[in-house]
Short mmCIF file of C-alpha atoms in Angstrom, two decimals:
data_model
loop_
_atom_site.label_atom_id
_atom_site.label_comp_id
_atom_site.label_asym_id
_atom_site.label_seq_id
_atom_site.Cartn_x
_atom_site.Cartn_y
_atom_site.Cartn_z
CA MET A 1 -57.58 7.61 -28.50
CA SER A 2 -57.61 6.88 -31.69
CA LEU A 3 -57.24 7.73 -35.39
CA ALA A 4 -59.26 6.19 -38.17
CA LEU A 5 -58.21 6.37 -41.56
CA ILE A 6 -61.07 5.58 -44.18
CA LEU A 7 -60.37 4.40 -48.12
CA ALA A 8 -62.72 5.71 -50.23
CA ALA A 9 -60.40 6.30 -53.56
CA GLY A 10 -61.47 3.31 -55.76
CA SER A 11 -63.07 4.21 -59.11
CA GLY A 12 -66.09 1.41 -59.07
CA GLU A 13 -65.36 0.30 -62.27
CA ARG A 14 -65.88 -3.49 -61.87
CA LEU A 15 -69.22 -2.02 -59.79
CA GLY A 16 -69.87 -0.52 -63.28
CA THR A 17 -71.30 3.34 -62.36
CA GLN A 18 -70.77 6.35 -63.67
CA VAL A 19 -69.47 7.55 -59.91
CA PRO A 20 -66.60 6.85 -57.68
CA LYS A 21 -67.38 4.38 -55.67
CA ALA A 22 -67.64 6.05 -52.47
CA LEU A 23 -70.31 8.29 -54.08
CA VAL A 24 -72.81 4.92 -55.16
CA PRO A 25 -75.85 4.82 -52.93
CA LEU A 26 -76.84 2.24 -50.83
CA GLY A 27 -80.36 2.33 -48.65
CA GLY A 28 -80.33 6.00 -49.24
CA ARG A 29 -76.61 6.77 -48.15
CA SER A 30 -73.02 6.36 -50.23
CA LEU A 31 -71.29 3.90 -48.95
CA LEU A 32 -68.65 6.06 -47.72
CA GLN A 33 -71.60 7.20 -45.40
CA TRP A 34 -72.35 4.22 -44.37
CA SER A 35 -68.69 3.38 -42.89
CA ILE A 36 -68.13 7.48 -41.69
CA ASP A 37 -71.45 6.85 -39.48
CA ALA A 38 -70.34 3.73 -37.94
CA ILE A 39 -66.90 5.03 -37.36
CA SER A 40 -67.92 8.04 -35.79
CA ALA A 41 -69.91 6.40 -33.15
CA VAL A 42 -66.67 4.65 -32.18
CA ARG A 43 -65.63 5.45 -28.61
CA GLY A 44 -62.51 6.64 -28.60
CA VAL A 45 -62.35 7.68 -32.80
CA GLU A 46 -60.84 11.29 -31.93
CA GLU A 47 -60.15 11.89 -35.78
CA ILE A 48 -61.22 10.44 -39.07
CA VAL A 49 -59.28 10.91 -42.50
CA LEU A 50 -60.50 10.44 -45.30
CA ALA A 51 -58.68 8.99 -49.40
CA LEU A 52 -61.08 10.28 -51.59
CA PRO A 53 -60.85 10.24 -55.44
CA ALA A 54 -59.94 13.53 -56.66
CA ARG A 55 -62.47 16.14 -57.41
CA VAL A 56 -64.76 14.46 -54.73
CA THR A 57 -64.79 16.23 -51.31
CA ALA A 58 -65.27 15.72 -47.91
CA PRO A 59 -68.15 15.97 -45.92
CA GLN A 60 -68.16 19.35 -43.51
CA GLY A 61 -65.96 18.81 -40.93
CA LEU A 62 -63.58 15.94 -42.00
CA LYS A 63 -60.07 16.14 -43.30
CA SER A 64 -59.08 14.31 -46.68
CA VAL A 65 -56.77 13.65 -49.18
CA THR A 66 -56.59 12.30 -52.12
CA GLY A 67 -55.83 8.56 -52.73
CA GLY A 68 -52.34 7.33 -54.60
CA PRO A 69 -52.78 4.57 -57.34
CA VAL A 70 -53.17 1.87 -55.21
CA ARG A 71 -54.46 1.24 -51.56
CA SER A 72 -51.26 1.06 -49.81
CA GLU A 73 -50.28 4.85 -50.99
CA SER A 74 -53.48 5.84 -50.09
CA VAL A 75 -52.95 4.66 -46.01
CA ARG A 76 -49.59 6.33 -46.11
CA ARG A 77 -51.04 9.91 -47.83
CA ALA A 78 -53.89 9.63 -45.19
CA LEU A 79 -51.33 8.52 -42.13
CA SER A 80 -49.49 11.34 -43.15
CA ALA A 81 -52.39 13.60 -43.12
CA SER A 82 -52.81 13.37 -38.88
CA SER A 83 -49.66 13.88 -36.63
CA HIS A 84 -52.33 11.48 -33.73
CA ALA A 85 -50.43 9.17 -32.00
CA GLY A 86 -52.84 6.60 -30.69
CA PRO A 87 -53.70 3.25 -32.36
CA VAL A 88 -54.84 3.57 -36.11
CA LEU A 89 -57.74 2.56 -37.46
CA VAL A 90 -58.03 1.54 -41.52
CA HIS A 91 -61.35 0.56 -43.15
CA ASP A 92 -62.19 0.21 -46.47
CA ALA A 93 -65.51 2.12 -47.33
CA ALA A 94 -66.19 -0.54 -49.82
CA ARG A 95 -67.34 -2.12 -46.76
CA PRO A 96 -70.07 0.26 -45.71
CA LEU A 97 -72.26 -2.43 -43.42
CA ILE A 98 -68.87 -2.13 -39.75
CA THR A 99 -71.14 -1.89 -37.02
CA PRO A 100 -69.31 0.72 -34.12
CA ALA A 101 -69.25 -3.10 -32.65
CA LEU A 102 -67.09 -4.24 -34.93
CA ALA A 103 -64.35 -1.71 -34.92
CA GLN A 104 -64.70 -0.95 -31.29
CA SER A 105 -63.99 -5.07 -30.57
CA VAL A 106 -60.78 -4.89 -33.47
CA LEU A 107 -59.75 -1.75 -31.12
CA ASP A 108 -60.19 -3.82 -27.83
CA ALA A 109 -58.07 -6.74 -28.97
CA LEU A 110 -55.06 -4.64 -29.98
CA ARG A 111 -55.32 -2.54 -26.87
CA ALA A 112 -55.54 -6.12 -24.57
CA ASP A 113 -52.90 -7.73 -26.49
CA ALA A 114 -49.76 -6.19 -25.49
CA GLY A 115 -47.36 -7.72 -27.64
CA ALA A 116 -49.44 -7.24 -30.82
CA ASP A 117 -48.69 -4.56 -33.41
CA GLY A 118 -52.12 -4.90 -35.16
CA ALA A 119 -55.30 -6.56 -34.98
CA ILE A 120 -57.67 -7.35 -37.98
CA ALA A 121 -61.14 -8.42 -38.71
CA ALA A 122 -61.64 -11.69 -40.11
CA VAL A 123 -64.18 -14.54 -40.60
CA PRO A 124 -63.19 -18.50 -41.12
CA VAL A 125 -63.27 -19.82 -44.49
CA SER A 126 -66.41 -22.60 -44.79
CA ASP A 127 -65.21 -23.03 -48.32
CA THR A 128 -62.93 -26.19 -49.03
CA ILE A 129 -59.63 -24.03 -50.65
CA LYS A 130 -57.12 -25.68 -52.93
CA ARG A 131 -53.95 -24.25 -54.29
CA ALA A 132 -53.55 -24.36 -57.76
CA ARG A 133 -50.09 -24.93 -60.10
CA GLU A 134 -49.69 -22.13 -62.67
CA ALA A 135 -49.78 -24.14 -65.66
CA PRO A 136 -51.53 -26.51 -66.47
CA ALA A 137 -55.02 -25.18 -64.53
CA GLU A 138 -54.91 -27.95 -61.79
CA VAL A 139 -54.82 -28.91 -58.12
CA ALA A 140 -52.00 -28.85 -56.05
CA GLU A 141 -52.37 -29.10 -52.51
CA THR A 142 -55.53 -28.93 -50.68
CA LEU A 143 -55.37 -26.22 -48.01
CA PRO A 144 -56.73 -27.27 -44.25
CA ARG A 145 -59.79 -25.36 -43.77
CA SER A 146 -59.18 -25.12 -39.96
CA VAL A 147 -56.24 -22.48 -40.11
CA LEU A 148 -57.92 -20.37 -42.63
CA TRP A 149 -59.20 -17.24 -42.25
CA SER A 150 -61.18 -14.82 -44.66
CA VAL A 151 -59.82 -11.00 -43.65
CA GLN A 152 -61.42 -8.34 -43.67
CA THR A 153 -61.23 -4.47 -42.62
CA PRO A 154 -61.27 -2.55 -40.13
CA GLN A 155 -57.89 -3.49 -39.06
CA VAL A 156 -56.34 -1.75 -36.38
CA PHE A 157 -52.13 -1.11 -35.97
CA HIS A 158 -49.94 0.82 -33.27
CA ARG A 159 -48.95 3.74 -35.25
CA THR A 160 -45.02 2.69 -35.62
CA ALA A 161 -45.99 -0.49 -36.49
CA LEU A 162 -47.87 0.95 -39.30
CA GLU A 163 -45.39 3.88 -40.36
CA ARG A 164 -42.34 1.09 -40.54
CA ALA A 165 -44.62 -0.78 -42.62
CA LEU A 166 -45.24 1.04 -44.95
CA ASP A 167 -42.01 2.70 -45.07
CA VAL A 168 -41.09 0.70 -48.40
CA ALA A 169 -40.67 0.98 -52.23
CA ASP A 170 -43.91 1.35 -54.30
CA GLU A 171 -43.71 -1.95 -55.82
CA VAL A 172 -43.84 -3.41 -52.21
CA LEU A 173 -46.87 -0.65 -51.53
CA ALA A 174 -48.54 -2.19 -55.08
CA ALA A 175 -48.92 -5.77 -54.38
CA ALA A 176 -49.85 -5.61 -50.58
CA THR A 177 -53.77 -6.67 -50.55
CA ASP A 178 -53.80 -5.19 -47.28
CA ASP A 179 -51.96 -3.55 -44.26
CA ALA A 180 -51.48 -6.62 -42.57
CA TRP A 181 -49.18 -8.15 -44.91
CA LEU A 182 -46.86 -4.84 -44.56
CA VAL A 183 -46.58 -5.15 -40.57
CA GLU A 184 -46.24 -9.11 -41.12
CA ARG A 185 -43.24 -8.62 -43.74
CA ASN A 186 -41.88 -6.34 -41.16
CA GLY A 187 -41.66 -8.42 -38.15
CA GLY A 188 -44.63 -7.59 -36.72
CA ARG A 189 -47.38 -9.67 -34.79
CA VAL A 190 -50.61 -9.48 -35.48
CA ILE A 191 -53.93 -11.24 -34.09
CA LEU A 192 -57.22 -12.16 -35.68
CA VAL A 193 -60.49 -10.92 -34.38
CA ARG A 194 -63.61 -13.20 -35.05
CA SER A 195 -65.84 -10.83 -37.45
CA SER A 196 -69.43 -11.30 -38.97
CA GLU A 197 -69.95 -12.62 -42.67
CA GLN A 198 -72.44 -9.58 -43.53
CA ASN A 199 -69.52 -7.08 -43.26
CA ILE A 200 -69.31 -7.82 -46.74
CA LYS A 201 -66.96 -6.00 -49.56
CA VAL A 202 -69.08 -4.47 -52.53
CA THR A 203 -66.90 -4.87 -55.85
CA THR A 204 -69.71 -6.40 -58.32
CA PRO A 205 -73.37 -5.05 -59.15
CA LEU A 206 -74.18 -8.51 -57.32
CA ASP A 207 -72.37 -7.42 -54.41
CA LEU A 208 -74.16 -4.26 -54.14
CA ARG A 209 -77.72 -5.95 -54.28
CA LEU A 210 -76.77 -8.39 -51.56
CA ALA A 211 -75.77 -5.10 -49.21
CA GLU A 212 -78.64 -3.57 -50.23
CA LEU A 213 -80.43 -6.44 -48.48
CA LEU A 214 -78.58 -6.95 -45.93
CA ALA A 215 -78.83 -2.95 -45.05
CA ALA A 216 -82.66 -3.28 -45.65
CA GLY A 217 -82.47 -5.94 -42.69
CA MET A 218 -80.06 -3.92 -40.54
CA ARG A 219 -82.77 -1.22 -40.82
CA SER A 220 -85.63 -3.65 -39.74
CA ASP A 221 -84.21 -4.99 -36.32
CA ALA A 222 -83.09 -1.33 -35.27
CA PRO A 223 -84.94 0.02 -32.05
#
């Protein structure tokens, strides 16, 4: 049995909305509700804890905490709100088009690999990636695309590995862009699970428009 943490404490400033990002509507539901519905349908997820902005209340029946000033502090607070000992699934509500099948595949991958501390959803990059020098703006090197992956959520970890990774100074948490990096820097082994480019992150108005188109396609494909 698993614990799921859904991070929804972002302000949505770059989205240009008047409400927190978690409450932004998409196809008749909030971004947050899309993630709740998908993860609630995953076999073995026994408890869900939400990290929300101040003054935003959780849907009935779900536990919540007020999110922290940085993403990984929100993870730490949400994890501390539950004593569940099983694997921990962490997902950003900014990725509303997560499917139960994707979440299940990441959970299953961690369970199947006895030596892994975490498993994360990701897609191989399709663009050529270049590393730039800080100044002036020029190419330092072209990175081999064949070994590069674009990381998403959900990310799943054994609770003990995630707790150890989060037990760091605040400045380290502030530097973390995902939880897998914290686990990696602590010596943990993290495996990649092939995801879909449809599992986009909604950050800008253009992202939201794309999510609306994709969501409409998902509804039309439903039986």
